[in-house]
XYZ file of C-alpha atoms in Angstrom:
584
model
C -4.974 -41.413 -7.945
C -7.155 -39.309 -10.168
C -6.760 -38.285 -13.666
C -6.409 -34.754 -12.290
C -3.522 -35.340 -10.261
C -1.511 -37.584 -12.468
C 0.049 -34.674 -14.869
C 1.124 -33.358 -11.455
C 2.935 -37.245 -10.920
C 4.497 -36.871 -14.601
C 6.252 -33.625 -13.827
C 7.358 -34.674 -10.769
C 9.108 -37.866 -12.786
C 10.275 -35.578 -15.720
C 11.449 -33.663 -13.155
C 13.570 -36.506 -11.251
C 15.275 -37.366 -14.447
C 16.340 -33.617 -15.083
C 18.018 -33.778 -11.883
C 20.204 -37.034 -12.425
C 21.626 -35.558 -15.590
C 23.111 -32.746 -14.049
C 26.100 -33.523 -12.598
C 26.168 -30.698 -10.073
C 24.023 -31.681 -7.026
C 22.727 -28.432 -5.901
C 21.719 -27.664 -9.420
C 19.890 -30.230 -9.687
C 18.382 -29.711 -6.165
C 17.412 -26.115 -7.924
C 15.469 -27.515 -10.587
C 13.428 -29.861 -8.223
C 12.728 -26.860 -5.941
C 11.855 -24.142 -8.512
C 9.796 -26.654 -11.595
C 6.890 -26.896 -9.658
C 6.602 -23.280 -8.267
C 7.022 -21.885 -11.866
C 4.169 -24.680 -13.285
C 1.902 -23.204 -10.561
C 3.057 -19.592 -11.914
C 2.323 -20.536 -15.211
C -0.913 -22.107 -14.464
C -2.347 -18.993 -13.084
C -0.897 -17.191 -15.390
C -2.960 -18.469 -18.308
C -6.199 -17.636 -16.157
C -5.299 -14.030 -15.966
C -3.164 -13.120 -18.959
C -3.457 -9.336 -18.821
C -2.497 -9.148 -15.106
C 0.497 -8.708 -13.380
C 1.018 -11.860 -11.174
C 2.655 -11.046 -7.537
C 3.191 -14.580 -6.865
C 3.714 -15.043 -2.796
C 7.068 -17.355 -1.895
C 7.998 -17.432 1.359
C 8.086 -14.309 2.876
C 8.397 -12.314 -0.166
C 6.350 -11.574 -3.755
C 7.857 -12.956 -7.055
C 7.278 -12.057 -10.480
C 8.868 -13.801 -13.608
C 9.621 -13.309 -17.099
C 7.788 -10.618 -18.995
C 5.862 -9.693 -15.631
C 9.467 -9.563 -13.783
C 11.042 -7.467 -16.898
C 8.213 -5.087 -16.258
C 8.155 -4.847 -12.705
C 11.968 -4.111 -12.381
C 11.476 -1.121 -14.713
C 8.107 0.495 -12.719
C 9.606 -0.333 -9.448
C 13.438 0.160 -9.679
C 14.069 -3.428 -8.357
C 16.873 -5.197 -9.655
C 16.327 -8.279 -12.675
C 17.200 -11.602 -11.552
C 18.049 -14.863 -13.241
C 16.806 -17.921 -11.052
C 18.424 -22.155 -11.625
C 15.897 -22.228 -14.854
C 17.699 -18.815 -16.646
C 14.445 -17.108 -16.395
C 13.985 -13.288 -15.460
C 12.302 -12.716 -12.147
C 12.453 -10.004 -9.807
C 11.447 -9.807 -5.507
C 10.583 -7.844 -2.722
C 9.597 -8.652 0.731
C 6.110 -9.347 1.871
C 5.905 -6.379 4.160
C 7.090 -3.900 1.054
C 3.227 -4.586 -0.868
C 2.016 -1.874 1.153
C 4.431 0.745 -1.065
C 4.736 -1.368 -4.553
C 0.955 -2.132 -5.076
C -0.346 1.519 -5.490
C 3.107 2.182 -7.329
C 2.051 -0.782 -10.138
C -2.001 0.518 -10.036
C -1.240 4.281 -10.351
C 1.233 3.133 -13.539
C -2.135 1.528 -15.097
C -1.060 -1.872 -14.686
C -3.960 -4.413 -13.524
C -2.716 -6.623 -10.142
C -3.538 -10.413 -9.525
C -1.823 -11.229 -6.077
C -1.225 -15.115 -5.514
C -0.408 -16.583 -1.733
C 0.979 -19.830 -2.437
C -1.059 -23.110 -0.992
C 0.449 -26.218 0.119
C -1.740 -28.473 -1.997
C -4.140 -27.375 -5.091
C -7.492 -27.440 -3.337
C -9.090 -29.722 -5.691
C -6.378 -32.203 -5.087
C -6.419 -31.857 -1.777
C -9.904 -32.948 -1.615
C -9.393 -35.898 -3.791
C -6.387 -36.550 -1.804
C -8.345 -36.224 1.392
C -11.033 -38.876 0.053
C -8.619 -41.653 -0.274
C -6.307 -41.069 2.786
C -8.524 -39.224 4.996
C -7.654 -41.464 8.004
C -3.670 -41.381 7.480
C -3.844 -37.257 7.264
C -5.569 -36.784 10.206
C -3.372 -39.244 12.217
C -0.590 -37.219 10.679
C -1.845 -33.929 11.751
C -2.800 -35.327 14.957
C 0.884 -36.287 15.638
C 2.456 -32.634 14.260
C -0.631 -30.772 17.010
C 0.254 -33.378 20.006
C 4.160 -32.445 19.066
C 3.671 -28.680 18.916
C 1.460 -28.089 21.534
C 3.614 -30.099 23.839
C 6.906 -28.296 22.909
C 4.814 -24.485 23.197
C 3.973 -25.857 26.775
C 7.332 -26.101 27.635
C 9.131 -23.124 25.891
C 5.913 -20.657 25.597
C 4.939 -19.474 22.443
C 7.206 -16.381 21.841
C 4.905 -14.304 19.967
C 7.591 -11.939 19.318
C 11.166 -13.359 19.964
C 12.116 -16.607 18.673
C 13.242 -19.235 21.307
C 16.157 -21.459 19.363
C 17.013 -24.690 20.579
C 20.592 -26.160 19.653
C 20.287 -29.610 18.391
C 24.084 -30.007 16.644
C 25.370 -32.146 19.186
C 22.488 -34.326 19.789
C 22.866 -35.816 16.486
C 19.121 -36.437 15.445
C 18.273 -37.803 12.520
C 14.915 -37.454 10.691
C 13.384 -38.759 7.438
C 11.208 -36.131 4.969
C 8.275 -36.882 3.158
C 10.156 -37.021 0.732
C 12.335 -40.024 1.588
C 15.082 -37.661 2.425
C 17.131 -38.192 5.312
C 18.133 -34.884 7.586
C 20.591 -34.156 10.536
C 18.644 -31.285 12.756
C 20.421 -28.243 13.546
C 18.488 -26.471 15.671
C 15.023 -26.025 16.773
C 12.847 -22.577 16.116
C 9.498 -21.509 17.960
C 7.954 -18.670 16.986
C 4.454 -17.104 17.670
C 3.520 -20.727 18.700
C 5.000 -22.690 15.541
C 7.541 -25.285 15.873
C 10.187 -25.266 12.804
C 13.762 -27.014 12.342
C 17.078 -26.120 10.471
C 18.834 -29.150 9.288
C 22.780 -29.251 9.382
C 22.664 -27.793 5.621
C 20.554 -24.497 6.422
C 17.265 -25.922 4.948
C 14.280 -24.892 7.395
C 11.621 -27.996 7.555
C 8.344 -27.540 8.444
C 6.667 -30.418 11.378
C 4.571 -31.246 7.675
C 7.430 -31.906 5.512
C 8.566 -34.961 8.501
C 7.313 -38.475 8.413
C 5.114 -39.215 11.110
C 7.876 -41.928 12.842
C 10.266 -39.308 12.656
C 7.687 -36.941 14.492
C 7.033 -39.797 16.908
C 10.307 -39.990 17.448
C 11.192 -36.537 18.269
C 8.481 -36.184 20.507
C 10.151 -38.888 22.773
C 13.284 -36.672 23.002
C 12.661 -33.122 22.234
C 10.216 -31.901 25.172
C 13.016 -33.325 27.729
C 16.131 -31.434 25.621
C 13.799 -28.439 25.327
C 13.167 -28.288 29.248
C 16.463 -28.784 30.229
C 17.797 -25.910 27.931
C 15.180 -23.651 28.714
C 15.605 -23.992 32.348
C 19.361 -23.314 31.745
C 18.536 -19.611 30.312
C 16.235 -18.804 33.117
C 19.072 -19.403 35.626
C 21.370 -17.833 33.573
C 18.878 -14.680 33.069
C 18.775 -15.073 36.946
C 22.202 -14.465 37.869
C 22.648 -12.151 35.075
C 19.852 -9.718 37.195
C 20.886 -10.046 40.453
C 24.792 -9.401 39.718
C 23.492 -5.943 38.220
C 24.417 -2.620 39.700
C 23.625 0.545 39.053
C 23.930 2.325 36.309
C 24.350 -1.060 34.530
C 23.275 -1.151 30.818
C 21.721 -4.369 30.799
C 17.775 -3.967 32.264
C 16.587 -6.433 34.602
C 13.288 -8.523 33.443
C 10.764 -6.060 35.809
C 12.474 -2.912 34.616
C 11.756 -4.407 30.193
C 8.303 -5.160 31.836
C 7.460 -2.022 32.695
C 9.259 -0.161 30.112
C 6.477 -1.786 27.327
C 3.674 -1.721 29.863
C 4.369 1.604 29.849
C 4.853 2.417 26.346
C 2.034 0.550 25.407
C -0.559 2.755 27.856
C 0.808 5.777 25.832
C 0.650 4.037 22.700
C -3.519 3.433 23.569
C -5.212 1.565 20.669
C -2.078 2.285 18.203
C -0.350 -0.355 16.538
C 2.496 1.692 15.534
C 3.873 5.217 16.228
C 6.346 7.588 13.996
C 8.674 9.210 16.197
C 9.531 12.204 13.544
C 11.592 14.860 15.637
C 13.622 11.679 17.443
C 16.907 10.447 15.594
C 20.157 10.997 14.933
C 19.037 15.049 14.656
C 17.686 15.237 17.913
C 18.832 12.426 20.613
C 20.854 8.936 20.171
C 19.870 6.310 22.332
C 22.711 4.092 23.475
C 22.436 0.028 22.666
C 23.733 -2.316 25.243
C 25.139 -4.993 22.748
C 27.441 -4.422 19.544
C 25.740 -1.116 19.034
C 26.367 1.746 20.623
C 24.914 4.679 19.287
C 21.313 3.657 18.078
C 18.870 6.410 16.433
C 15.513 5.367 16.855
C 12.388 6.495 14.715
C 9.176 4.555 15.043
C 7.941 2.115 18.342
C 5.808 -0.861 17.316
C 2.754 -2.533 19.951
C 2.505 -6.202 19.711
C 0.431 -8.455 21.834
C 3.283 -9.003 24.489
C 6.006 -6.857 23.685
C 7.608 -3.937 21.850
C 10.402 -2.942 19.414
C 11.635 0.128 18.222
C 13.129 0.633 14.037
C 16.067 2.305 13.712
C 19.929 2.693 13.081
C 23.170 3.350 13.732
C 25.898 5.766 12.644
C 27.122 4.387 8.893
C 23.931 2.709 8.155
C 22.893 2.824 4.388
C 19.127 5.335 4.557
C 17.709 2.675 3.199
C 18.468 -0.306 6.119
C 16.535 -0.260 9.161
C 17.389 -2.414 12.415
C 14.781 -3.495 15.010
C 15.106 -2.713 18.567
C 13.817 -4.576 22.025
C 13.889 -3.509 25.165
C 17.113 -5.338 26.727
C 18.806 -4.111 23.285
C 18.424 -0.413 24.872
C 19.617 0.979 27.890
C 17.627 1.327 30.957
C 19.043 4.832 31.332
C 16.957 6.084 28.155
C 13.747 4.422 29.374
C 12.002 7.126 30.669
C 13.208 9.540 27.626
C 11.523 7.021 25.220
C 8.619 6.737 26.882
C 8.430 10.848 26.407
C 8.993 10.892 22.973
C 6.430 8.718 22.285
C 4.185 10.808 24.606
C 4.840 14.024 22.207
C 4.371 11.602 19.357
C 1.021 10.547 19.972
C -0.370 13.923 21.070
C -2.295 15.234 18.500
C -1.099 18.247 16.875
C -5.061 18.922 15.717
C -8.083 17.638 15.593
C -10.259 17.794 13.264
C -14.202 18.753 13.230
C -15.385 14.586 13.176
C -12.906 14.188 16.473
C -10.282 12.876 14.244
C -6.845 13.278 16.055
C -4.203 14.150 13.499
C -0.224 13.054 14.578
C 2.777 13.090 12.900
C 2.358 15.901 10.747
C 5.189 17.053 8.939
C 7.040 17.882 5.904
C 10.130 15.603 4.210
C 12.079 16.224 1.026
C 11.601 13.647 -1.767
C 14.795 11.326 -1.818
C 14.717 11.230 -5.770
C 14.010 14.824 -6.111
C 16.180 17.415 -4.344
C 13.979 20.656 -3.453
C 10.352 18.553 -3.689
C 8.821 18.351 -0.399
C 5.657 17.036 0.576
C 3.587 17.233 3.639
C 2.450 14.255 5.194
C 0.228 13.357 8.369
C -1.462 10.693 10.245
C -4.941 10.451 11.043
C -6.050 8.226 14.390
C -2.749 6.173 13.741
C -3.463 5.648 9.992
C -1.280 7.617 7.226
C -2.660 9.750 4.762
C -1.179 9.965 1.237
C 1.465 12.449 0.876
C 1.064 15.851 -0.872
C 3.178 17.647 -3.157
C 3.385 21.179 -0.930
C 4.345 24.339 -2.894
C 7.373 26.156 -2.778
C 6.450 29.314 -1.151
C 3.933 26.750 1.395
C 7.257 25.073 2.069
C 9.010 28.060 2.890
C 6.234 29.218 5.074
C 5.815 26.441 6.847
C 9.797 26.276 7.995
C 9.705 30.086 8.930
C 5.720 28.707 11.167
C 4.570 31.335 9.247
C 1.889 28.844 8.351
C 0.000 26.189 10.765
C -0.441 22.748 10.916
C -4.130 23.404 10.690
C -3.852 25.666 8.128
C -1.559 22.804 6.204
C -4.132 20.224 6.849
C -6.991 22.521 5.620
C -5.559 23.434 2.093
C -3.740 20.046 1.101
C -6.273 17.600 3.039
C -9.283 19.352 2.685
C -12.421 16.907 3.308
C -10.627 15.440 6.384
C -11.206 18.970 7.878
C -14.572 19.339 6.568
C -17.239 17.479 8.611
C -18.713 14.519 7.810
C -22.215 14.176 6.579
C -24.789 11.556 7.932
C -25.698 8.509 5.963
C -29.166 10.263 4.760
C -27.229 13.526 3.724
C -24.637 11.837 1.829
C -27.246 9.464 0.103
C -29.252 12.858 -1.116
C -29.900 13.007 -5.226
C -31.578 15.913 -5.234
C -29.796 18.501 -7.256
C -29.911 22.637 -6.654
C -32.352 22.982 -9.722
C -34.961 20.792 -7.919
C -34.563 17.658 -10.267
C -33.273 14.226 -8.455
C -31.140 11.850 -10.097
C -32.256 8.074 -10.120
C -28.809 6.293 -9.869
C -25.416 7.509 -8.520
C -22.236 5.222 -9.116
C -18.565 5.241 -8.861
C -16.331 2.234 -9.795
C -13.229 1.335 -11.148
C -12.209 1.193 -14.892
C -10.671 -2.264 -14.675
C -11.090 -2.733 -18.868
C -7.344 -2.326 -20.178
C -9.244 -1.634 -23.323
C -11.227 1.828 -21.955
C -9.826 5.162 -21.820
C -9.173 5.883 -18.234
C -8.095 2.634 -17.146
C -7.279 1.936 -13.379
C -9.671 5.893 -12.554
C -12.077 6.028 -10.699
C -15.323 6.715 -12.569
C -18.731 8.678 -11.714
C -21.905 7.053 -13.821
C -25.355 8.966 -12.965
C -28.722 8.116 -14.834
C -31.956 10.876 -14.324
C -35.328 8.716 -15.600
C -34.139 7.438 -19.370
C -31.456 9.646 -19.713
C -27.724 8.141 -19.144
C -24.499 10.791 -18.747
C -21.206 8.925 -20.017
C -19.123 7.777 -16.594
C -16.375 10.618 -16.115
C -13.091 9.779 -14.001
C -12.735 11.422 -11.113
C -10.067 13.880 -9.236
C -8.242 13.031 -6.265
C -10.406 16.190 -4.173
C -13.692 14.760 -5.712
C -12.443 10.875 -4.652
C -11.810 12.388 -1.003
C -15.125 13.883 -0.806
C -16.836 10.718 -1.911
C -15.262 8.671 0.655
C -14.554 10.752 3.250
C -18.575 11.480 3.211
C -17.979 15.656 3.104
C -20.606 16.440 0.169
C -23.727 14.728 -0.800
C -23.618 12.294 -4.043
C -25.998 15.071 -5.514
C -23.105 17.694 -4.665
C -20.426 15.623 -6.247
C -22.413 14.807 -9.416
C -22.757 18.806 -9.699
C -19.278 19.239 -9.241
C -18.114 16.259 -11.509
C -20.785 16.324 -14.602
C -22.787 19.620 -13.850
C -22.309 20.503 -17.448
C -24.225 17.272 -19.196
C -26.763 17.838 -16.641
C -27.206 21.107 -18.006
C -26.804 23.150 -14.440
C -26.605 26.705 -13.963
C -24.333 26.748 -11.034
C -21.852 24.095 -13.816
C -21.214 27.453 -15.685
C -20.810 30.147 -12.750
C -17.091 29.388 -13.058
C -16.308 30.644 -15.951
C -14.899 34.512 -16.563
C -12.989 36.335 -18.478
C -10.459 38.456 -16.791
C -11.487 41.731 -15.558
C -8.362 43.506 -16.795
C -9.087 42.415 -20.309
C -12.158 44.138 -22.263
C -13.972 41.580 -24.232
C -16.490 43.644 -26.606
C -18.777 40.916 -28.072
C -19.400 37.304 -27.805
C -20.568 36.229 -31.306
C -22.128 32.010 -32.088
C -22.389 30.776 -35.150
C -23.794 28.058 -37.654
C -21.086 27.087 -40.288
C -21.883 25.707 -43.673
C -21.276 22.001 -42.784
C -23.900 22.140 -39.592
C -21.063 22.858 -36.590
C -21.299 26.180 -34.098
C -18.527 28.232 -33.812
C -18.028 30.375 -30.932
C -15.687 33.482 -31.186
C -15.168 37.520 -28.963
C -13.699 40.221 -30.132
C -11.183 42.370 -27.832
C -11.215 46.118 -27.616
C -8.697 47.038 -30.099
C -7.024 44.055 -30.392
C -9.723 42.497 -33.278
C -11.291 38.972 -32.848
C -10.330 35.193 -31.708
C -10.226 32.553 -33.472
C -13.470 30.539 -33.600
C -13.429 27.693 -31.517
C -16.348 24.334 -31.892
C -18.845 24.110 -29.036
C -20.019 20.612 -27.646
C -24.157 19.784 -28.056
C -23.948 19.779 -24.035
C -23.143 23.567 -24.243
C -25.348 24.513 -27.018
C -28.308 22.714 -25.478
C -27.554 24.809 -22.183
C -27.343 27.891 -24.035
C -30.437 27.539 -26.517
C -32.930 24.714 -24.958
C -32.092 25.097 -20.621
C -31.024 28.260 -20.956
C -28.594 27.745 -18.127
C -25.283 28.920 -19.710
C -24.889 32.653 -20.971
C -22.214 33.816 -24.111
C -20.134 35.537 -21.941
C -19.607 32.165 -19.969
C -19.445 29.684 -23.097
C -16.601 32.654 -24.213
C -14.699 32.154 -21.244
C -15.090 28.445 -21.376
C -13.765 28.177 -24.666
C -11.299 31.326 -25.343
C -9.816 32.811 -22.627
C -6.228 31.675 -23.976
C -6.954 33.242 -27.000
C -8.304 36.096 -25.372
C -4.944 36.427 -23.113
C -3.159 35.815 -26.410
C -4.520 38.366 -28.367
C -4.682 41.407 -25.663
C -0.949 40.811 -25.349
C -0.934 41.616 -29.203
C 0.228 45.441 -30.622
C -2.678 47.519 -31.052
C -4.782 47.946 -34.331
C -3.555 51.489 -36.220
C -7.110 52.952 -37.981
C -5.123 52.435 -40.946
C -5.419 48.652 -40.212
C -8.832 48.490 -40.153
C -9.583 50.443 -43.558
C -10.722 48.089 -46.252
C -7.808 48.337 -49.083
């Protein structure tokens, strides 16, 4: 044993002893189960100190101590104590999707962590001294699987359970634990066991005798029960009648073939206008009234997410075909027919499904539109009020939806050559383009994207980004060139960068006046027809080098830029007597 594993040895020991002097059992079973995953949490911890560390357990993310403290307040999750007293908090595996861009858009900075069996370095040493014994090992655990998958299939999608209570088998753990099996799990070709205490043991965590052992008896048990369900599935279909709710194996068979040739290439399909609102589906087991809203493709089967009457809005159950009955087979299959037409498509041949509004479940009155793009969802969009009420009344499109709150996935997409184009509407071309993400905790703008351009010597600071200016960069609508003009047309000194600005027509502005102070600053200030003058407001040296060197920015424009609040402000004021004006 190396040097390198041997503080790994010591824990283990100190570890050991903990455990003896506490005199509850499963406490001290607690403290040999959790030491070592919170070492390896504090181990990569130190390596990334100013990161938030999703640390992967099973089949859900952890977070502990200050992290966990942290997490519970940005995400609403609730704060934990585990056997050690320390804070952590959890969510499931499939839940990153939601909680990562909630922790990035709060500025945090994300290290995710999937847990490995054995540190690779000491797996390599480990490898080097009992290279031989591992891969007879692994060699046994493969022969053992593969032989059990043979017999019971892989069940990609259901779990085939094999009852082993009675057969009283006994194994011994790696360990040097001994175990009573419980049952038997396969799932998507994995072979797993339950002992008679609920622990699940992976074919890894048995010595190989034991796995010798079971290989002697399990394939035999295994055939002998899984032959009993296939008869049992065979009377079970030819003692039904019609108009029975359970569906015979060819009518589940071509229920998902079906499904799946309207599904196409998709993965996963919302089914928005189908639910408890608009059709209940009826369950052949315990439930009975099942409202279904999304259908998912896997490689051999499909399920259905939904609920039942009383359900929290929150809980979702999962569906398979001999859960629903036959009768609503050939509804399903035209919902998800109107759910995977597309409601528009866009001018890059985009099809665009699912497109609807929903109210915000934490604020009442906030709705926000949301769509799917060939199967893939877009971020949702805070929709104004009177856009909302349009929209209910169809006094507004789904097109015309799509256009104003998901504009560059309307507009068409340029070619590689186009987008690539530096050459800017005043005939100079820039010599680098780049955006990137402020990852420094220490800059301003932290977790923005960033634009950085560079024309010969000259360098323009990196400016963040808005979320219409990200879409156009990646969904390829305007040319780098276009979105540099758009983003830092002003340090580039551009004529078309000032075209924007105005004042308001319905307010007279007489004179634009720009002046040098006594300290070395310029001072921009207008006076308003009657109303007397603005304050004077501080120009940048980007302006004043448009106005006096480029000559690409007029008064009138730097006005507006600067004070058309106090412009607003002051026309709003009472009007000047004569009087007033009169020197006293």
């Amino acid at each position: 044993m190396t040097k390198k594993i041997k503080p790994l040895v010591e824990q283990e020991d100190a570890i050991q002893k903990q455990a003896k002097s506490v005199s509850d059992k499963k406490t001290a079973k607690k403290l040999e189960a959790v030491s070592p995953i919170l070492k390896q949490y504090d181990t990569i911890k130190t390596k990334h100190p100013d990161a938030m560390l999703l640390f992967r357990t099973g089949d859900s993310y952890t977070m502990y101590r200050e992290d966990a403290m942290k997490a519970s307040e940005l995400l609403g999750l609730s704060l934990t104590k585990n056997g050690d007293r320390i804070e952590k908090v959890s969510f499931p595996h499939h839940a990153l999707d939601i909680n990562l861009p909630k922790l990035v858009r709060a500025g945090v900075r994300v290290a995710l962590c999937d847990q490995l069996e054995i540190p690779q370095k000491e797996k390599v040493e480990e490898i080097k001294s009992t290279k031989k014994t591992n891969d007879n090992a692994k060699e046994e655990r493969d022969d053992f699987n593969n032989k059990v998958v043979e017999i019971v299939g892989k069940n990609n999608h259901h779990a085939f359970l094999l009852p082993l209570s009675s057969k009283a088998l006994n194994v011994e753990t790696t360990k040097g634990e001994t175990a009573i099996l419980d049952k038997m799990q396969v799932l998507r070709g994995r072979v797993t066991f339950t002992d008679t205490e609920g622990n699940k043991l992976q074919l890894r965590e048995l010595k190989t005798a034991s796995i010798q052992q079971l290989a002697e008896v399990i394939p035999s048990i295994a055939k002998a029960y899984k032959q009993d369900q296939q008869s049992q599935q065979t009377e079970a279909n030819s003692s039904v009648q019609k108009g029975s709710s359970v569906p015979t194996t060819e009518q589940q068979q071509k229920f998902i073939d079906d499904i799946k040739a309207v599904m196409g290439s998709a993965k996963m399909v919302v089914l928005p206008d189908f639910g408890a609102k608009k059709g209940v589906v009826a369950g052949t087991d315990e439930d009975k009234g099942v409202s279904l809203n999304r259908v998912y493709a896997w490689n051999d089967n499909i399920s259905f997410a939904g609920s039942v009457p009383g359900d929290d809005s929150k809980k979702r159950r999962y569906y398979h075909p001999e859960n629903i009955h036959p009768d609503f087979y050939n509804y399903l299959i035209s919902e998800v027919k109107k759910a995977v037409a597309p409601q528009l498509i866009t001018e890059n041949g985009q099809k665009v499904t699912s497109a609807n509004l929903f109210e915000s479940p934490k604020q009442e009155g906030k709705y926000f539109f949301y769509a799917r793009l060939d199967g893939v969802g877009l971020h949702p969009k805070a929709v104004k009020e009177q856009d909302v009420d349009a929209f209910m009344k169809n006094e507004i499109s789904v097109k015309d939806m799509f256009a104003k709150y998901y504009p560059s996935k309307m507009a068409k997409q340029l070619s590689k050559e186009d987008f690539d184009n530096l050459k800017l509407s005043d005939g100079r071309e820039l010599t680098a383009f780049r955006v990137y993400k402020q990852r420094n905790e220490s800059k301003p703008h932290f977790g923005e994207y960033m634009l950085y351009a560079e024309m010969g010597d000259k360098r323009f600071h990196a400016t963040p980004l808005s979320h219409n200016q990200l879409d156009m960069y990646f969904d390829r609508t305007q040319s780098k060139s276009q979105i540099a003009e758009k983003v830092i047309g002003e340090q580039l000194h551009l004529k078309s960068a000032y075209e924007k600005y105005r004042f308001p027509e319905n307010i007279p502005v007489q004179e634009v006046r720009v002046r040098k102070d006594a300290e070395g600053a310029w001072l921009i200030s207008a006076t308003v027809q009657d109303r007397g003058q603005t304050p004077e407001r501080k120009m940048s040296n980007n302006d004043l080098y448009s106005l006096f060197k480029s000559k690409t920015a007029s008064r009138e424009q730097l006005g507006a830029k600067y004070l058309t609040e106090d412009v607003k402000e002051l026309s709003l004021t009472k009007k000047l007597d004569r009087s007033q004006g009169l020197k006293l």
